[in-house]
Amino acid sequence: MPRTKKKNGKGGQHGHVQPFSDEDVSIETLSHCSSFSDAASVADEGGEVSEDTAQEDFQYKLKGFIDSTVDKSAKTRQGALDGLKTAMANRILYEFISERRMTITDSIERCLKKGKGEEQRAAASLACLLCIQLGSGIESEEVLKTLKPIFKNILADGSANIQARQAVATSLGLCTLVAEDDIVDVFSTMECFESLFTRSYAKGDGTFPSLNPQMSQLHTNALLSWALLLTICSGSQLKEVLRKHMPKLPGLLESEDVNMRIAAGETIALLFELARDMDADFEIDNYTDLCDKLSALATDCNKHRAKNDKRKQRSVFRDVLKAVEEGDFQTETIRFGNERMTIDGWVRKRTYDAFREFVGSGMNYHLQANEFIRDVFELGPPMLVDSATMKAMKISRFERHLHNSAAFKARTKARSKFRDKRVDVGEF
């Protein structure tokens, strides 16, 4: 694609930049190229392109996207945000992004504050991908520190665009998991999510609120982010959650929204897994009633529900019922490169699903090359890294860890499913 610029009083800007296509950043492209080469640029030239030239072209395109996030045209801003999202989802860009972190964060902040629905959605997702690229450390903490107040304002604002609120409910959860350095602040963010999804709880008279599909989806997203953060809660926090929510969560299984029913079921399974990690004899009141509800959903034949919804629901609730009754989990093996990872519990499943929602088809590549994601899933250092990844990781990670070792270790410890059994000893 020819490079075009438009002139203005502030100097040259990249104009008419096209968003990345899936083909530009596919896993196949990544596996066959030894650097940040842009497949489209190679094809356009019709010949051999050196590694350095390909990298320059790719970075030129990225810089154009960053410039275009402040364009007057909402459509141009949207395209730029989408372009950056696609690039970050499919490649390791640490060095490039680290040098421009504050600029990108400022653009996200501006788009969240002044943009409309779709633009805000894209900006919220980009914030999450930015944190995933930066990993646990001071840089991602500063991104979250800047954006968290804006996220929380959008979540709490009933007049804000509902799609923006839905996106923020999802993004804030994963950004917090990646970047929050204080478990007390994690719990505070969880309370923001609670203020949303608890509005779907049964009322005092036993009836359920009437919600439109968009609002129900917001509550579902909030519940899933809340469940994600449960995986890094301390034992005392988890006990408080069980006391407060376990009596009411099963009511969400009666929701008219299939996505809410499934989210509630998976959250209940997750809570049982976490509780039994601390106390193998964990029990709840109305256990039999809960199992009856789960069994009914696992064999649902309601004629008024869509076939696809029933099929999806039955599959999930068969697994949820096994988790609650037997403490069992249907393991799944994820293969990437020459490696494999086993999803062997609800904690790991919720975490994997959360990351995959943002990186999509790039998940296998991130599992291979992203040091932070490999740390989350306890995969160890990258085994095989191409030269592009090596260049992206060139900056001294030892130096970053020196500055942030305490927070890094605390967060890693908090993320671990295997909590210290000496902490918070006591009965439920």
Coordinates of C-alpha atoms in Angstrom, one line a residue:
M1 CA 0.0 0.0 0.0
P2 CA 1.5 3.4 -0.9
R3 CA 2.3 5.7 1.9
T4 CA 0.1 8.8 1.8
K5 CA 0.2 11.8 4.2
K6 CA -2.0 14.7 4.7
K7 CA -0.6 18.0 5.8
N8 CA -1.8 20.2 8.6
G9 CA -0.4 22.8 10.9
K10 CA 0.9 20.2 13.3
G11 CA 3.0 18.4 10.7
G12 CA 2.5 15.3 8.6
Q13 CA 0.0 12.7 9.7
H14 CA -0.7 9.3 8.3
G15 CA -3.9 9.5 6.3
H16 CA -6.3 6.9 5.1
V17 CA -4.7 4.1 7.0
Q18 CA -6.5 0.8 6.4
P19 CA -7.2 -1.5 9.4
F20 CA -5.4 -4.8 9.5
S21 CA -7.2 -7.7 8.0
D22 CA -7.2 -11.1 9.7
E23 CA -4.9 -12.3 6.9
D24 CA -2.4 -9.6 7.7
V25 CA -1.8 -11.0 11.1
S26 CA -2.8 -14.6 10.9
I27 CA -1.0 -17.3 12.8
E28 CA 0.2 -18.7 9.4
T29 CA 1.8 -15.4 8.6
L30 CA 3.5 -15.2 11.9
S31 CA 4.8 -18.8 11.7
H32 CA 6.3 -18.2 8.2
C33 CA 7.8 -14.8 8.8
S34 CA 10.9 -14.2 10.9
S35 CA 10.0 -10.7 11.9
F36 CA 7.1 -8.2 12.1
S37 CA 6.7 -8.5 8.3
D38 CA 3.4 -7.3 6.9
A39 CA 2.2 -10.0 4.5
A40 CA 0.1 -7.4 2.6
S41 CA 3.2 -5.2 2.0
V42 CA 5.2 -8.2 0.7
A43 CA 2.4 -9.2 -1.7
D44 CA 2.0 -5.6 -2.9
E45 CA 5.6 -5.3 -3.8
G46 CA 5.5 -8.5 -5.7
G47 CA 9.0 -9.5 -4.7
E48 CA 11.4 -10.2 -1.9
V49 CA 11.3 -7.7 1.0
S50 CA 14.1 -7.6 3.5
E51 CA 13.3 -8.2 7.2
D52 CA 14.3 -4.7 8.2
T53 CA 12.1 -3.2 5.4
A54 CA 9.1 -5.3 6.3
Q55 CA 9.5 -4.3 9.9
E56 CA 9.7 -0.6 9.0
D57 CA 6.6 -0.9 6.9
F58 CA 4.7 -2.7 9.7
Q59 CA 5.7 -0.1 12.3
Y60 CA 4.9 2.7 9.9
K61 CA 1.3 1.3 9.7
L62 CA 1.1 1.0 13.5
K63 CA 2.3 4.6 13.9
G64 CA -0.4 5.6 11.4
F65 CA -3.0 4.0 13.5
I66 CA -1.8 5.7 16.7
D67 CA -1.9 9.1 14.9
S68 CA -5.4 8.4 13.5
T69 CA -6.9 7.7 17.0
V70 CA -7.1 11.5 17.4
D71 CA -8.6 12.2 13.9
K72 CA -11.7 14.3 13.6
S73 CA -13.5 11.5 11.9
A74 CA -15.2 9.0 14.2
K75 CA -14.9 6.4 11.5
T76 CA -11.2 7.0 11.1
R77 CA -10.7 6.7 14.9
Q78 CA -12.7 3.5 15.0
G79 CA -10.6 2.0 12.2
A80 CA -7.4 3.0 13.9
L81 CA -8.5 1.4 17.2
D82 CA -9.5 -1.8 15.4
G83 CA -6.2 -1.9 13.6
L84 CA -4.2 -1.6 16.8
K85 CA -6.4 -4.2 18.5
T86 CA -5.8 -6.7 15.7
A87 CA -2.1 -6.1 15.7
M88 CA -1.8 -6.5 19.5
A89 CA -4.0 -9.6 19.5
N90 CA -1.8 -11.4 17.0
R91 CA 1.8 -10.2 17.7
I92 CA 4.2 -9.6 20.5
L93 CA 4.8 -5.8 20.3
Y94 CA 6.3 -5.1 23.7
E95 CA 9.2 -2.8 22.7
F96 CA 7.1 -0.8 20.2
I97 CA 4.2 -0.4 22.6
S98 CA 6.4 0.3 25.7
E99 CA 7.9 3.3 23.9
R100 CA 4.5 4.7 23.1
R101 CA 2.5 3.5 26.1
M102 CA 1.5 7.0 27.3
T103 CA 0.4 8.1 23.9
I104 CA -1.7 5.0 23.4
T105 CA -3.2 5.4 26.9
D106 CA -4.1 9.0 26.2
S107 CA -5.8 8.0 23.0
I108 CA -7.8 5.3 24.7
E109 CA -8.8 7.8 27.5
R110 CA -9.9 10.4 24.9
C111 CA -12.0 7.8 22.9
L112 CA -13.6 6.5 26.1
K113 CA -14.6 10.0 27.2
K114 CA -15.6 11.6 23.9
G115 CA -16.5 8.7 21.6
K116 CA -19.8 6.9 21.1
G117 CA -20.8 3.3 21.5
E118 CA -18.7 1.4 19.0
E119 CA -15.7 3.6 19.5
Q120 CA -15.9 3.2 23.2
R121 CA -16.1 -0.5 22.9
A122 CA -13.0 -0.6 20.7
A123 CA -11.1 1.6 23.1
A124 CA -12.1 -0.5 26.1
S125 CA -10.9 -3.7 24.3
L126 CA -7.6 -2.0 23.2
A127 CA -6.9 -1.1 26.9
C128 CA -7.1 -4.7 27.8
L129 CA -4.8 -5.8 24.9
L130 CA -2.4 -3.0 25.9
C131 CA -2.2 -4.5 29.4
I132 CA -1.8 -8.0 28.0
Q133 CA 1.2 -6.8 25.9
L134 CA 2.8 -5.0 28.8
G135 CA 2.2 -7.8 31.4
S136 CA 2.3 -7.5 35.2
G137 CA 4.5 -4.5 36.1
I138 CA 4.7 -0.8 36.6
E139 CA 3.7 0.0 33.0
S140 CA 0.4 -1.8 33.0
E141 CA -0.3 -0.5 36.5
E142 CA 0.0 3.0 35.3
V143 CA -2.4 2.2 32.4
L144 CA -5.0 0.9 34.8
K145 CA -4.5 3.8 37.2
T146 CA -5.3 6.2 34.4
L147 CA -8.3 4.3 32.9
K148 CA -9.9 2.7 36.0
P149 CA -11.8 5.8 37.1
I150 CA -13.1 6.3 33.6
F151 CA -14.2 2.6 33.4
K152 CA -15.9 2.8 36.7
N153 CA -17.7 6.1 35.8
I154 CA -19.0 4.5 32.6
L155 CA -20.2 1.4 34.5
A156 CA -22.0 3.4 37.0
D157 CA -23.6 5.8 34.5
G158 CA -27.1 4.6 33.7
S159 CA -27.3 7.1 30.8
A160 CA -24.1 5.9 29.2
N161 CA -24.2 3.9 26.0
I162 CA -25.2 0.3 26.9
Q163 CA -22.7 -1.2 24.5
A164 CA -19.9 0.8 26.0
R165 CA -20.9 -0.3 29.5
Q166 CA -21.0 -3.9 28.3
A167 CA -17.5 -3.6 26.9
V168 CA -16.1 -1.9 30.0
A169 CA -17.6 -4.5 32.2
T170 CA -15.6 -7.1 30.4
S171 CA -12.4 -5.1 29.9
L172 CA -12.1 -3.8 33.5
G173 CA -12.2 -7.4 34.8
L174 CA -9.2 -8.6 32.8
C175 CA -7.3 -5.3 33.1
T176 CA -7.6 -5.7 36.9
L177 CA -6.4 -9.3 36.8
V178 CA -3.3 -8.3 34.8
A179 CA -2.4 -4.9 36.4
E180 CA -3.9 -4.4 39.8
D181 CA -1.2 -4.6 42.5
D182 CA -3.4 -4.4 45.6
I183 CA -5.8 -7.2 46.5
V184 CA -8.0 -4.7 48.4
D185 CA -8.4 -2.7 45.2
V186 CA -9.3 -5.9 43.4
F187 CA -12.1 -6.5 45.9
S188 CA -13.3 -2.8 45.4
T189 CA -13.6 -3.4 41.7
M190 CA -15.5 -6.6 42.3
E191 CA -18.0 -4.6 44.3
C192 CA -18.6 -2.4 41.3
F193 CA -19.5 -5.5 39.3
E194 CA -21.7 -6.7 42.2
S195 CA -23.7 -3.5 42.0
L196 CA -24.7 -4.5 38.5
F197 CA -25.3 -8.2 38.4
T198 CA -27.1 -8.3 41.8
R199 CA -29.9 -6.3 40.1
S200 CA -30.8 -9.5 38.4
Y201 CA -31.2 -11.3 41.8
A202 CA -34.8 -12.2 42.9
K203 CA -36.6 -9.4 44.7
G204 CA -37.8 -9.7 48.3
D205 CA -41.1 -11.2 47.1
G206 CA -39.4 -13.9 45.1
T207 CA -40.1 -12.3 41.7
F208 CA -37.3 -11.4 39.2
P209 CA -36.8 -8.0 37.7
S210 CA -37.8 -7.5 34.1
L211 CA -34.8 -6.6 32.0
N212 CA -34.3 -6.0 28.3
P213 CA -31.6 -8.2 26.5
Q214 CA -29.0 -5.4 26.5
M215 CA -29.2 -4.8 30.2
S216 CA -29.2 -8.5 30.9
Q217 CA -26.0 -8.8 28.8
L218 CA -24.4 -6.0 30.9
H219 CA -25.2 -7.9 34.1
T220 CA -23.9 -11.1 32.5
N221 CA -20.6 -9.5 31.6
A222 CA -20.3 -8.0 35.1
L223 CA -20.9 -11.4 36.6
L224 CA -18.2 -13.1 34.4
S225 CA -15.6 -10.4 35.3
W226 CA -16.5 -10.8 39.0
A227 CA -16.0 -14.5 38.6
L228 CA -12.6 -13.9 37.0
L229 CA -11.4 -11.8 39.9
L230 CA -12.7 -14.5 42.3
T231 CA -9.7 -16.6 41.1
I232 CA -7.2 -14.2 42.8
C233 CA -9.2 -13.4 46.0
S234 CA -7.7 -14.2 49.4
G235 CA -9.3 -16.9 51.5
S236 CA -11.0 -14.4 53.8
Q237 CA -12.5 -12.5 50.9
L238 CA -13.7 -15.8 49.3
K239 CA -15.5 -16.7 52.6
E240 CA -17.2 -13.3 52.6
V241 CA -18.3 -13.8 49.0
L242 CA -19.7 -17.3 49.7
R243 CA -21.6 -16.0 52.7
K244 CA -23.1 -13.1 50.8
H245 CA -23.8 -14.5 47.4
M246 CA -24.1 -18.3 47.5
P247 CA -27.7 -18.1 48.8
K248 CA -28.8 -15.8 45.9
L249 CA -26.7 -16.8 42.9
P250 CA -28.8 -20.0 42.2
G251 CA -31.7 -17.7 41.6
L252 CA -30.0 -16.5 38.4
L253 CA -30.4 -20.0 37.0
E254 CA -34.0 -19.1 36.4
S255 CA -33.2 -16.1 34.2
E256 CA -34.9 -15.8 30.9
D257 CA -31.5 -15.0 29.3
V258 CA -29.6 -18.2 28.3
N259 CA -26.2 -16.4 28.6
M260 CA -27.0 -15.3 32.2
R261 CA -28.1 -18.8 33.1
I262 CA -24.8 -20.2 31.8
A263 CA -22.7 -17.5 33.4
A264 CA -24.4 -18.2 36.7
G265 CA -23.9 -21.9 36.4
E266 CA -20.2 -21.6 35.6
T267 CA -19.8 -19.1 38.5
I268 CA -21.4 -21.5 40.9
A269 CA -19.1 -24.3 39.7
L270 CA -16.1 -22.0 40.1
L271 CA -17.2 -21.1 43.7
F272 CA -17.5 -24.7 44.7
E273 CA -14.1 -25.5 43.3
L274 CA -12.5 -22.6 45.2
A275 CA -14.3 -23.4 48.4
R276 CA -13.4 -27.0 48.3
D277 CA -9.7 -26.1 47.8
M278 CA -9.9 -24.5 51.2
D279 CA -12.3 -27.0 52.8
A280 CA -12.8 -30.4 51.2
D281 CA -16.0 -30.8 53.2
F282 CA -17.6 -27.5 52.0
E283 CA -21.4 -27.6 52.0
I284 CA -24.2 -25.1 51.5
D285 CA -27.8 -24.8 52.6
N286 CA -30.4 -25.9 50.0
Y287 CA -27.7 -28.1 48.3
T288 CA -30.4 -30.6 47.1
D289 CA -32.5 -27.8 45.6
L290 CA -29.4 -26.5 43.7
C291 CA -28.6 -29.9 42.3
D292 CA -32.3 -30.3 41.2
K293 CA -32.1 -27.0 39.4
L294 CA -28.8 -27.9 37.7
S295 CA -30.2 -31.3 36.7
A296 CA -33.3 -29.7 35.2
L297 CA -31.1 -27.3 33.1
A298 CA -28.9 -30.2 32.0
T299 CA -31.9 -32.0 30.6
D300 CA -34.0 -28.9 29.6
C301 CA -36.7 -29.7 27.0
N302 CA -38.6 -26.4 27.2
K303 CA -40.3 -26.0 23.8
H304 CA -40.3 -22.2 24.1
R305 CA -36.5 -22.0 24.0
A306 CA -34.4 -22.0 20.8
K307 CA -32.8 -25.4 19.9
N308 CA -29.3 -23.9 19.9
D309 CA -29.8 -22.3 23.3
K310 CA -31.0 -25.6 24.7
R311 CA -28.1 -27.6 23.2
K312 CA -25.5 -25.1 24.5
Q313 CA -27.2 -25.0 27.9
R314 CA -27.5 -28.7 28.4
S315 CA -23.8 -29.2 27.5
V316 CA -22.6 -26.6 30.1
F317 CA -24.9 -27.7 32.8
R318 CA -23.9 -31.4 32.6
D319 CA -20.4 -30.2 33.4
V320 CA -21.6 -27.8 36.2
L321 CA -23.7 -30.6 37.8
K322 CA -20.7 -32.9 37.9
A323 CA -18.6 -30.1 39.4
V324 CA -21.2 -29.5 42.2
E325 CA -22.1 -33.1 42.9
E326 CA -18.8 -34.9 42.4
G327 CA -16.1 -32.2 42.3
D328 CA -15.3 -33.4 38.7
F329 CA -14.2 -31.4 35.7
Q330 CA -14.2 -32.3 32.0
T331 CA -10.6 -31.6 31.1
E332 CA -9.6 -30.1 27.8
T333 CA -6.2 -30.0 26.1
I334 CA -5.1 -26.9 24.2
R335 CA -2.3 -27.5 21.7
F336 CA 0.0 -24.7 20.6
G337 CA 3.2 -25.2 18.6
N338 CA 5.1 -28.2 20.1
E339 CA 3.4 -27.7 23.5
R340 CA 0.1 -28.5 25.1
M341 CA -1.8 -27.2 28.1
T342 CA -4.6 -28.9 30.1
I343 CA -7.6 -26.9 31.2
D344 CA -8.2 -29.0 34.3
G345 CA -10.5 -26.8 36.4
W346 CA -13.0 -24.0 36.5
V347 CA -10.4 -21.5 37.7
R348 CA -8.2 -22.2 34.7
K349 CA -11.2 -22.3 32.3
R350 CA -12.5 -18.9 33.4
T351 CA -9.0 -17.4 33.1
Y352 CA -8.4 -19.0 29.7
D353 CA -11.8 -17.9 28.3
A354 CA -11.2 -14.3 29.5
F355 CA -7.9 -14.0 27.7
R356 CA -9.2 -15.7 24.6
E357 CA -12.1 -13.3 24.3
F358 CA -9.6 -10.5 23.6
V359 CA -6.8 -12.2 21.6
G360 CA -9.1 -14.5 19.7
S361 CA -7.3 -16.6 17.1
G362 CA -4.0 -15.2 18.4
M363 CA -4.3 -17.1 21.7
N364 CA -2.1 -20.0 20.6
Y365 CA 0.6 -17.5 19.6
H366 CA 0.4 -15.7 22.9
L367 CA 0.6 -19.0 24.8
Q368 CA 3.8 -19.7 22.9
A369 CA 5.5 -16.3 23.1
N370 CA 3.8 -14.0 25.7
E371 CA 5.8 -14.3 28.9
F372 CA 3.0 -12.9 31.0
I373 CA 0.3 -15.3 29.7
R374 CA 2.7 -18.2 30.1
D375 CA 3.3 -17.1 33.7
V376 CA -0.4 -17.0 34.4
F377 CA -0.8 -20.6 33.1
E378 CA 2.4 -21.8 34.7
L379 CA 4.0 -22.7 31.4
G380 CA 7.5 -21.5 32.1
P381 CA 9.7 -19.4 29.8
P382 CA 8.9 -19.5 26.0
M383 CA 10.4 -22.7 24.5
L384 CA 10.6 -21.7 20.9
V385 CA 10.6 -18.0 20.0
D386 CA 11.0 -16.5 16.5
S387 CA 13.3 -13.6 15.9
A388 CA 10.3 -11.2 15.9
T389 CA 9.5 -12.2 19.5
M390 CA 13.2 -12.0 20.5
K391 CA 13.3 -8.4 19.3
A392 CA 10.1 -7.6 21.0
M393 CA 11.5 -8.9 24.3
K394 CA 14.9 -7.2 23.9
I395 CA 14.3 -4.7 26.7
S396 CA 15.7 -5.8 30.0
R397 CA 13.0 -7.7 31.8
F398 CA 15.4 -8.2 34.7
E399 CA 15.5 -4.4 35.1
R400 CA 11.6 -4.2 35.1
H401 CA 11.4 -7.0 37.7
L402 CA 13.9 -5.3 39.9
H403 CA 11.6 -2.2 40.0
N404 CA 8.5 -4.2 40.5
S405 CA 9.5 -7.5 42.1
A406 CA 7.4 -7.1 45.2
A407 CA 4.1 -6.4 43.4
F408 CA 4.9 -9.1 40.8
K409 CA 5.4 -11.8 43.4
A410 CA 2.4 -10.7 45.4
R411 CA 0.2 -10.9 42.3
T412 CA 1.6 -14.2 41.2
K413 CA 0.9 -15.6 44.6
A414 CA -2.6 -14.3 44.7
R415 CA -3.3 -15.7 41.2
S416 CA -2.3 -19.2 42.3
K417 CA -5.1 -21.7 42.7
F418 CA -3.3 -23.4 45.4
R419 CA -3.7 -21.0 48.3
D420 CA -1.6 -21.2 51.5
K421 CA -3.7 -23.5 53.8
R422 CA -2.3 -21.7 56.9
V423 CA -4.1 -18.5 56.0
D424 CA -7.7 -17.8 57.2
V425 CA -8.1 -21.1 59.0
G426 CA -11.6 -21.5 60.3
E427 CA -15.0 -22.8 59.5
F428 CA -17.5 -21.5 56.9

